[in-house]
Amino acid sequence: MMNALGKLVENDAFEILLHPKVLRNYLLFIKEFKERPLVMKSHPIGVEIEMTNRCNLACVQCLRSQGLKPYKLGDIDPDNYKRILDQFPYVMNISLNGFGEPMMYKHFFEIVAYTRKVRPWAKIGIYTNGILIDEEKAYRLMDCGLTELDISIDAAYPDTYKRVRRGGRLEVLHENIHRLMRIKKETRSKFPLIGVNYVMVNENEGELVPFVEQAADFGVDFINCITWAAYDWGFRNRRSKESYLRELEAAQKRIKELGVRCKTFPEISDRWTDPRKPFSCNFYWGEEFRVTFNGDITLGCCTPFKETFTYGNLLSQDFSEIWNGELFQKNRKLAKEHIAPNPVCASCDRFCKSFFSDKSEGEGGFISLEALASSAKSER
């Protein structure tokens, strides 16, 4: 993990030194995050606010590829965004993401500029599939106030990309990335830092090393690699433990050889799948605070719609009454006792612990979306 000074330097965030309340909240949050109290005195230091849940692709690890839409499609109203952001006065890391493609949101650049104005110290980032970043958008991204731009690729070859990121073309994406890097150099822009992401799924087995080599050719600022996603709606691992670990070892070696910076790279181990490991999760203490486009606070992991689970709504309730409300305290208490607080969390825990287990076709070990939604509603 990068130290505090390193983060300040990388994100050019020394503005935060002019805001002692933000720093005090950060220090208190770090202390409470370790102690895990039932009632939090600090505010979350990071928040993800969804601009839209519409998307131009249907990726294989996403519920869209299953034809499932247990949610209402929509975009955040700019005034509602401001109301939501106002409730996070000490936030240091703002992700303008959610369950959709941020480049499809018509007020995107307006929202980034506003966020930079009212939270000048914050890191502001997005994840994008990059398909919609044409030349005009590329230039605007260089001076809009964005700190970090993460482009999800998940493949090294065109045919694989078509299978994994349905609806897109790798040739178009590579052209967009090359253009972005050219324009960043041309405009001498330090920000946004540009990175590329790779999630290991069944369809892209064996392509992590060539992905790393392509990232080095692009000249991006960093790469991210994620080995699994505990989704409750579709993805089922079919790869062997040996395949996973072998590919990670080869990629790690190539990363060192090429001098590519890797911000996120998994531990080369299967310890996280140990069935004897007690339930444990940091989301109940605000490791990642997630708000949907219509103000609902979800679990913070891969459950981006209120139909599955919600703590409350920031457009109708005050943040403080949700953050330390009965439901949050109940979940924190159960989590401290290593008990999954609800069916969604239990499903995630079971997913992790059976990730490399032998599975017959069609066997997933997941509670259905309908059952998850029903259980969540009955709990509330």
mmCIF file of C-alpha atoms in Angstrom, residues 78-363:
data_model
loop_
_atom_site.group_PDB
_atom_site.id
_atom_site.type_symbol
_atom_site.label_atom_id
_atom_site.label_comp_id
_atom_site.label_asym_id
_atom_site.label_seq_id
_atom_site.Cartn_x
_atom_site.Cartn_y
_atom_site.Cartn_z
ATOM 1 C CA PRO A 78 -27.003 16.894 -11.249
ATOM 2 C CA ASP A 79 -28.797 18.613 -8.366
ATOM 3 C CA ASN A 80 -29.208 15.277 -6.593
ATOM 4 C CA TYR A 81 -25.508 14.586 -7.095
ATOM 5 C CA LYS A 82 -24.683 17.840 -5.335
ATOM 6 C CA ARG A 83 -27.038 16.953 -2.472
ATOM 7 C CA ILE A 84 -25.355 13.578 -2.086
ATOM 8 C CA LEU A 85 -21.796 14.908 -2.274
ATOM 9 C CA ASP A 86 -22.628 17.563 0.331
ATOM 10 C CA GLN A 87 -23.089 14.740 2.836
ATOM 11 C CA PHE A 88 -19.457 13.648 2.426
ATOM 12 C CA PRO A 89 -17.504 16.754 3.503
ATOM 13 C CA TYR A 90 -14.306 14.869 4.374
ATOM 14 C CA VAL A 91 -14.125 12.455 1.466
ATOM 15 C CA MET A 92 -10.677 11.968 -0.081
ATOM 16 C CA ASN A 93 -11.388 9.461 -2.844
ATOM 17 C CA ILE A 94 -14.393 9.924 -5.139
ATOM 18 C CA SER A 95 -15.273 7.362 -7.794
ATOM 19 C CA LEU A 96 -17.867 8.481 -10.330
ATOM 20 C CA ASN A 97 -18.891 4.950 -11.129
ATOM 21 C CA GLY A 98 -21.487 2.374 -10.334
ATOM 22 C CA PHE A 99 -23.179 -0.164 -12.525
ATOM 23 C CA GLY A 100 -22.962 1.763 -15.796
ATOM 24 C CA GLU A 101 -20.585 3.410 -18.249
ATOM 25 C CA PRO A 102 -19.779 6.978 -17.095
ATOM 26 C CA MET A 103 -19.025 8.146 -20.634
ATOM 27 C CA MET A 104 -22.723 7.640 -21.438
ATOM 28 C CA TYR A 105 -23.732 10.272 -18.857
ATOM 29 C CA LYS A 106 -24.395 13.585 -20.594
ATOM 30 C CA HIS A 107 -23.448 15.709 -17.567
ATOM 31 C CA PHE A 108 -20.187 13.848 -16.905
ATOM 32 C CA PHE A 109 -17.747 16.707 -17.495
ATOM 33 C CA GLU A 110 -19.999 19.143 -15.636
ATOM 34 C CA ILE A 111 -20.063 16.817 -12.613
ATOM 35 C CA VAL A 112 -16.283 16.325 -12.619
ATOM 36 C CA ALA A 113 -15.687 20.090 -12.762
ATOM 37 C CA TYR A 114 -18.123 20.695 -9.905
ATOM 38 C CA THR A 115 -16.547 17.945 -7.808
ATOM 39 C CA ARG A 116 -13.067 19.359 -8.336
ATOM 40 C CA LYS A 117 -14.309 22.811 -7.337
ATOM 41 C CA VAL A 118 -15.947 21.769 -4.049
ATOM 42 C CA ARG A 119 -13.501 18.961 -3.123
ATOM 43 C CA PRO A 120 -10.212 20.346 -4.465
ATOM 44 C CA TRP A 121 -8.135 17.960 -2.365
ATOM 45 C CA ALA A 122 -9.866 14.755 -3.493
ATOM 46 C CA LYS A 123 -8.766 12.076 -5.891
ATOM 47 C CA ILE A 124 -11.516 11.815 -8.538
ATOM 48 C CA GLY A 125 -11.539 8.708 -10.711
ATOM 49 C CA ILE A 126 -13.610 6.571 -13.029
ATOM 50 C CA TYR A 127 -13.624 3.096 -14.500
ATOM 51 C CA THR A 128 -14.638 3.000 -18.157
ATOM 52 C CA ASN A 129 -14.733 0.501 -20.994
ATOM 53 C CA GLY A 130 -13.130 3.229 -23.113
ATOM 54 C CA ILE A 131 -15.130 2.494 -26.261
ATOM 55 C CA LEU A 132 -16.829 5.913 -26.299
ATOM 56 C CA ILE A 133 -13.685 8.011 -25.760
ATOM 57 C CA ASP A 134 -13.293 9.747 -29.107
ATOM 58 C CA GLU A 135 -10.830 12.555 -29.852
ATOM 59 C CA GLU A 136 -13.069 15.311 -28.477
ATOM 60 C CA LYS A 137 -13.622 13.466 -25.198
ATOM 61 C CA ALA A 138 -9.925 12.631 -24.992
ATOM 62 C CA TYR A 139 -8.976 16.321 -25.064
ATOM 63 C CA ARG A 140 -11.674 17.221 -22.532
ATOM 64 C CA LEU A 141 -10.464 14.489 -20.177
ATOM 65 C CA MET A 142 -7.066 16.170 -19.978
ATOM 66 C CA ASP A 143 -8.287 19.320 -18.245
ATOM 67 C CA CYS A 144 -11.627 18.457 -16.645
ATOM 68 C CA GLY A 145 -10.318 17.809 -13.126
ATOM 69 C CA LEU A 146 -10.200 14.023 -13.254
ATOM 70 C CA THR A 147 -7.328 12.422 -11.313
ATOM 71 C CA GLU A 148 -7.465 8.856 -12.555
ATOM 72 C CA LEU A 149 -8.897 7.074 -15.595
ATOM 73 C CA ASP A 150 -9.054 3.257 -15.429
ATOM 74 C CA ILE A 151 -9.864 1.480 -18.696
ATOM 75 C CA SER A 152 -11.184 -2.060 -18.415
ATOM 76 C CA ILE A 153 -9.939 -4.404 -21.143
ATOM 77 C CA ASP A 154 -9.925 -8.012 -19.827
ATOM 78 C CA ALA A 155 -8.450 -9.486 -23.012
ATOM 79 C CA ALA A 156 -5.364 -9.396 -25.210
ATOM 80 C CA TYR A 157 -6.882 -10.614 -28.478
ATOM 81 C CA PRO A 158 -9.901 -9.430 -30.504
ATOM 82 C CA ASP A 159 -11.824 -12.714 -30.469
ATOM 83 C CA THR A 160 -11.476 -13.029 -26.706
ATOM 84 C CA TYR A 161 -12.512 -9.419 -26.220
ATOM 85 C CA LYS A 162 -15.712 -10.056 -28.204
ATOM 86 C CA ARG A 163 -16.539 -12.983 -25.923
ATOM 87 C CA VAL A 164 -15.723 -11.166 -22.680
ATOM 88 C CA ARG A 165 -16.842 -7.602 -23.419
ATOM 89 C CA ARG A 166 -19.852 -8.196 -25.593
ATOM 90 C CA GLY A 167 -20.721 -5.326 -27.894
ATOM 91 C CA GLY A 168 -17.225 -3.866 -28.161
ATOM 92 C CA ARG A 169 -14.230 -4.242 -30.478
ATOM 93 C CA LEU A 170 -10.675 -4.459 -29.185
ATOM 94 C CA GLU A 171 -9.274 -2.726 -32.270
ATOM 95 C CA VAL A 172 -11.403 0.344 -31.522
ATOM 96 C CA LEU A 173 -10.403 0.335 -27.868
ATOM 97 C CA HIS A 174 -6.673 0.038 -28.630
ATOM 98 C CA GLU A 175 -6.970 2.947 -31.061
ATOM 99 C CA ASN A 176 -8.698 5.008 -28.346
ATOM 100 C CA ILE A 177 -5.980 4.217 -25.803
ATOM 101 C CA HIS A 178 -3.168 5.127 -28.190
ATOM 102 C CA ARG A 179 -4.976 8.406 -28.938
ATOM 103 C CA LEU A 180 -5.411 9.149 -25.238
ATOM 104 C CA MET A 181 -1.724 8.642 -24.535
ATOM 105 C CA ARG A 182 -0.756 10.764 -27.558
ATOM 106 C CA ILE A 183 -3.013 13.611 -26.457
ATOM 107 C CA LYS A 184 -1.814 13.392 -22.870
ATOM 108 C CA LYS A 185 1.761 13.777 -24.080
ATOM 109 C CA GLU A 186 0.797 16.505 -26.546
ATOM 110 C CA THR A 187 -0.996 18.557 -23.873
ATOM 111 C CA ARG A 188 1.675 17.812 -21.244
ATOM 112 C CA SER A 189 -1.050 16.827 -18.807
ATOM 113 C CA LYS A 190 -0.088 15.159 -15.564
ATOM 114 C CA PHE A 191 -3.686 14.108 -15.017
ATOM 115 C CA PRO A 192 -5.598 11.995 -15.379
ATOM 116 C CA LEU A 193 -3.289 9.118 -14.611
ATOM 117 C CA ILE A 194 -4.299 6.477 -17.147
ATOM 118 C CA GLY A 195 -4.396 2.781 -16.352
ATOM 119 C CA VAL A 196 -5.724 -0.432 -17.872
ATOM 120 C CA ASN A 197 -7.526 -3.214 -16.019
ATOM 121 C CA TYR A 198 -7.710 -6.970 -16.415
ATOM 122 C CA VAL A 199 -10.167 -9.258 -14.630
ATOM 123 C CA MET A 200 -9.267 -12.942 -14.929
ATOM 124 C CA VAL A 201 -12.291 -14.907 -16.141
ATOM 125 C CA ASN A 202 -12.725 -18.259 -17.852
ATOM 126 C CA GLU A 203 -12.686 -16.853 -21.386
ATOM 127 C CA ASN A 204 -9.345 -14.982 -21.152
ATOM 128 C CA GLU A 205 -7.201 -17.793 -19.738
ATOM 129 C CA GLY A 206 -3.576 -17.409 -20.818
ATOM 130 C CA GLU A 207 -3.813 -13.751 -21.929
ATOM 131 C CA LEU A 208 -2.567 -11.896 -18.862
ATOM 132 C CA VAL A 209 1.087 -11.844 -19.980
ATOM 133 C CA PRO A 210 0.329 -10.449 -23.475
ATOM 134 C CA PHE A 211 -2.014 -7.943 -21.801
ATOM 135 C CA VAL A 212 0.910 -6.736 -19.655
ATOM 136 C CA GLU A 213 3.076 -6.441 -22.770
ATOM 137 C CA GLN A 214 0.392 -4.423 -24.554
ATOM 138 C CA ALA A 215 0.080 -2.113 -21.534
ATOM 139 C CA ALA A 216 3.813 -1.476 -21.676
ATOM 140 C CA ASP A 217 3.480 -0.653 -25.387
ATOM 141 C CA PHE A 218 0.647 1.798 -24.674
ATOM 142 C CA GLY A 219 2.839 3.599 -22.146
ATOM 143 C CA VAL A 220 0.039 3.814 -19.576
ATOM 144 C CA ASP A 221 0.734 5.002 -16.048
ATOM 145 C CA PHE A 222 -0.276 1.731 -14.387
ATOM 146 C CA ILE A 223 -2.130 -1.561 -14.717
ATOM 147 C CA ASN A 224 -4.521 -3.410 -12.414
ATOM 148 C CA CYS A 225 -5.102 -7.136 -12.253
ATOM 149 C CA ILE A 226 -8.057 -8.700 -10.431
ATOM 150 C CA THR A 227 -8.338 -12.458 -10.062
ATOM 151 C CA TRP A 228 -11.934 -12.877 -9.020
ATOM 152 C CA ALA A 229 -15.228 -11.121 -8.585
ATOM 153 C CA ALA A 230 -17.694 -12.389 -5.985
ATOM 154 C CA TYR A 231 -20.767 -11.485 -7.961
ATOM 155 C CA ASP A 232 -24.158 -12.838 -6.991
ATOM 156 C CA TRP A 233 -25.545 -12.866 -10.523
ATOM 157 C CA GLY A 234 -23.743 -14.971 -13.051
ATOM 158 C CA PHE A 235 -19.969 -15.495 -13.114
ATOM 159 C CA ARG A 236 -18.813 -19.045 -12.324
ATOM 160 C CA ASN A 237 -15.138 -19.918 -12.246
ATOM 161 C CA ARG A 238 -14.192 -22.946 -14.347
ATOM 162 C CA ARG A 239 -10.432 -22.531 -14.172
ATOM 163 C CA SER A 240 -8.177 -24.687 -12.041
ATOM 164 C CA LYS A 241 -6.149 -23.375 -9.139
ATOM 165 C CA GLU A 242 -2.982 -24.407 -10.980
ATOM 166 C CA SER A 243 -3.977 -22.366 -14.036
ATOM 167 C CA TYR A 244 -4.629 -19.260 -11.942
ATOM 168 C CA LEU A 245 -1.431 -19.379 -9.938
ATOM 169 C CA ARG A 246 0.745 -20.278 -12.933
ATOM 170 C CA GLU A 247 -0.594 -17.338 -14.941
ATOM 171 C CA LEU A 248 -0.147 -14.921 -12.042
ATOM 172 C CA GLU A 249 3.460 -16.012 -11.532
ATOM 173 C CA ALA A 250 4.253 -15.563 -15.228
ATOM 174 C CA ALA A 251 2.601 -12.126 -15.302
ATOM 175 C CA GLN A 252 4.409 -10.958 -12.184
ATOM 176 C CA LYS A 253 7.720 -11.936 -13.758
ATOM 177 C CA ARG A 254 6.876 -10.074 -16.994
ATOM 178 C CA ILE A 255 5.765 -6.967 -15.085
ATOM 179 C CA LYS A 256 9.176 -6.803 -13.393
ATOM 180 C CA GLU A 257 11.030 -7.380 -16.659
ATOM 181 C CA LEU A 258 9.153 -4.570 -18.433
ATOM 182 C CA GLY A 259 9.145 -2.167 -15.468
ATOM 183 C CA VAL A 260 5.383 -1.739 -15.657
ATOM 184 C CA ARG A 261 3.789 -0.193 -12.609
ATOM 185 C CA CYS A 262 1.059 -2.393 -11.162
ATOM 186 C CA LYS A 263 -1.246 -0.749 -8.616
ATOM 187 C CA THR A 264 -3.350 -3.841 -7.926
ATOM 188 C CA PHE A 265 -1.997 -7.349 -8.173
ATOM 189 C CA PRO A 266 -3.343 -10.292 -6.200
ATOM 190 C CA GLU A 267 -1.465 -12.425 -3.765
ATOM 191 C CA ILE A 268 -0.227 -15.542 -5.536
ATOM 192 C CA SER A 269 -1.969 -17.880 -3.149
ATOM 193 C CA ASP A 270 -5.241 -19.699 -2.659
ATOM 194 C CA ARG A 271 -5.558 -18.825 1.029
ATOM 195 C CA TRP A 272 -8.615 -16.672 0.356
ATOM 196 C CA THR A 273 -10.486 -19.819 -0.744
ATOM 197 C CA ASP A 274 -9.825 -21.735 2.501
ATOM 198 C CA PRO A 275 -13.257 -23.032 3.647
ATOM 199 C CA ARG A 276 -12.063 -22.886 7.268
ATOM 200 C CA LYS A 277 -11.464 -19.149 7.057
ATOM 201 C CA PRO A 278 -14.001 -17.270 9.218
ATOM 202 C CA PHE A 279 -16.279 -14.735 7.574
ATOM 203 C CA SER A 280 -14.670 -11.285 7.476
ATOM 204 C CA CYS A 281 -15.444 -8.126 5.485
ATOM 205 C CA ASN A 282 -14.424 -4.473 5.742
ATOM 206 C CA PHE A 283 -17.355 -2.979 3.846
ATOM 207 C CA TYR A 284 -19.451 -2.454 6.989
ATOM 208 C CA TRP A 285 -16.898 0.110 8.179
ATOM 209 C CA GLY A 286 -16.881 2.085 4.950
ATOM 210 C CA GLU A 287 -13.985 0.620 3.029
ATOM 211 C CA GLU A 288 -16.060 1.385 -0.057
ATOM 212 C CA PHE A 289 -19.212 3.426 0.303
ATOM 213 C CA ARG A 290 -21.465 3.059 -2.722
ATOM 214 C CA VAL A 291 -24.439 5.234 -3.691
ATOM 215 C CA THR A 292 -26.717 4.523 -6.660
ATOM 216 C CA PHE A 293 -27.908 7.138 -9.143
ATOM 217 C CA ASN A 294 -31.159 7.546 -7.185
ATOM 218 C CA GLY A 295 -29.464 7.910 -3.793
ATOM 219 C CA ASP A 296 -29.675 4.378 -2.395
ATOM 220 C CA ILE A 297 -26.774 3.124 -0.283
ATOM 221 C CA THR A 298 -25.971 -0.465 -1.246
ATOM 222 C CA LEU A 299 -23.711 -2.986 0.465
ATOM 223 C CA GLY A 300 -20.621 -1.445 -1.099
ATOM 224 C CA CYS A 301 -19.448 -4.558 -2.914
ATOM 225 C CA CYS A 302 -20.896 -6.072 -6.069
ATOM 226 C CA THR A 303 -24.575 -5.491 -5.300
ATOM 227 C CA PRO A 304 -25.243 -2.253 -7.162
ATOM 228 C CA PHE A 305 -29.008 -2.154 -6.964
ATOM 229 C CA LYS A 306 -31.423 -1.526 -4.139
ATOM 230 C CA GLU A 307 -33.601 -4.497 -5.101
ATOM 231 C CA THR A 308 -30.923 -6.746 -3.592
ATOM 232 C CA PHE A 309 -29.985 -4.672 -0.540
ATOM 233 C CA THR A 310 -30.056 -1.060 0.631
ATOM 234 C CA TYR A 311 -29.235 0.699 3.892
ATOM 235 C CA GLY A 312 -31.349 3.716 3.040
ATOM 236 C CA ASN A 313 -31.591 6.660 0.679
ATOM 237 C CA LEU A 314 -29.489 9.834 0.933
ATOM 238 C CA LEU A 315 -32.121 11.908 -0.835
ATOM 239 C CA SER A 316 -34.714 11.176 1.838
ATOM 240 C CA GLN A 317 -32.548 10.480 4.903
ATOM 241 C CA ASP A 318 -29.582 12.170 6.524
ATOM 242 C CA PHE A 319 -26.261 10.378 6.093
ATOM 243 C CA SER A 320 -25.585 10.225 9.833
ATOM 244 C CA GLU A 321 -28.826 8.376 10.594
ATOM 245 C CA ILE A 322 -27.942 5.763 7.968
ATOM 246 C CA TRP A 323 -24.218 5.460 8.749
ATOM 247 C CA ASN A 324 -24.856 4.642 12.389
ATOM 248 C CA GLY A 325 -28.422 3.416 12.002
ATOM 249 C CA GLU A 326 -29.828 0.163 13.309
ATOM 250 C CA LEU A 327 -29.115 -1.828 10.138
ATOM 251 C CA PHE A 328 -25.468 -0.744 9.846
ATOM 252 C CA GLN A 329 -24.874 -1.461 13.544
ATOM 253 C CA LYS A 330 -26.542 -4.854 13.240
ATOM 254 C CA ASN A 331 -24.360 -5.802 10.270
ATOM 255 C CA ARG A 332 -21.202 -4.579 12.017
ATOM 256 C CA LYS A 333 -22.006 -6.596 15.122
ATOM 257 C CA LEU A 334 -22.605 -9.788 13.142
ATOM 258 C CA ALA A 335 -19.505 -9.239 11.007
ATOM 259 C CA LYS A 336 -17.364 -8.842 14.150
ATOM 260 C CA GLU A 337 -18.735 -12.221 15.244
ATOM 261 C CA HIS A 338 -17.739 -13.668 11.846
ATOM 262 C CA ILE A 339 -21.359 -14.148 10.829
ATOM 263 C CA ALA A 340 -22.523 -13.119 7.362
ATOM 264 C CA PRO A 341 -25.213 -10.491 8.114
ATOM 265 C CA ASN A 342 -27.462 -11.241 5.137
ATOM 266 C CA PRO A 343 -27.934 -13.677 2.223
ATOM 267 C CA VAL A 344 -25.950 -11.500 -0.201
ATOM 268 C CA CYS A 345 -22.872 -11.547 2.047
ATOM 269 C CA ALA A 346 -23.297 -15.261 2.717
ATOM 270 C CA SER A 347 -23.404 -15.882 -1.030
ATOM 271 C CA CYS A 348 -20.182 -13.900 -1.558
ATOM 272 C CA ASP A 349 -18.447 -15.776 1.271
ATOM 273 C CA ARG A 350 -19.536 -19.132 -0.125
ATOM 274 C CA PHE A 351 -18.442 -18.066 -3.612
ATOM 275 C CA CYS A 352 -14.919 -17.262 -2.417
ATOM 276 C CA LYS A 353 -14.499 -20.459 -0.441
ATOM 277 C CA SER A 354 -15.672 -22.655 -3.310
ATOM 278 C CA PHE A 355 -13.953 -20.705 -6.090
ATOM 279 C CA PHE A 356 -11.668 -23.577 -7.150
ATOM 280 C CA SER A 357 -14.057 -26.381 -6.252
ATOM 281 C CA ASP A 358 -15.106 -28.818 -8.926
ATOM 282 C CA LYS A 359 -18.450 -27.731 -10.347
ATOM 283 C CA SER A 360 -20.663 -29.501 -12.785
ATOM 284 C CA GLU A 361 -22.104 -27.378 -15.600
ATOM 285 C CA GLY A 362 -24.972 -25.233 -14.348
ATOM 286 C CA GLU A 363 -24.019 -25.604 -10.701
#
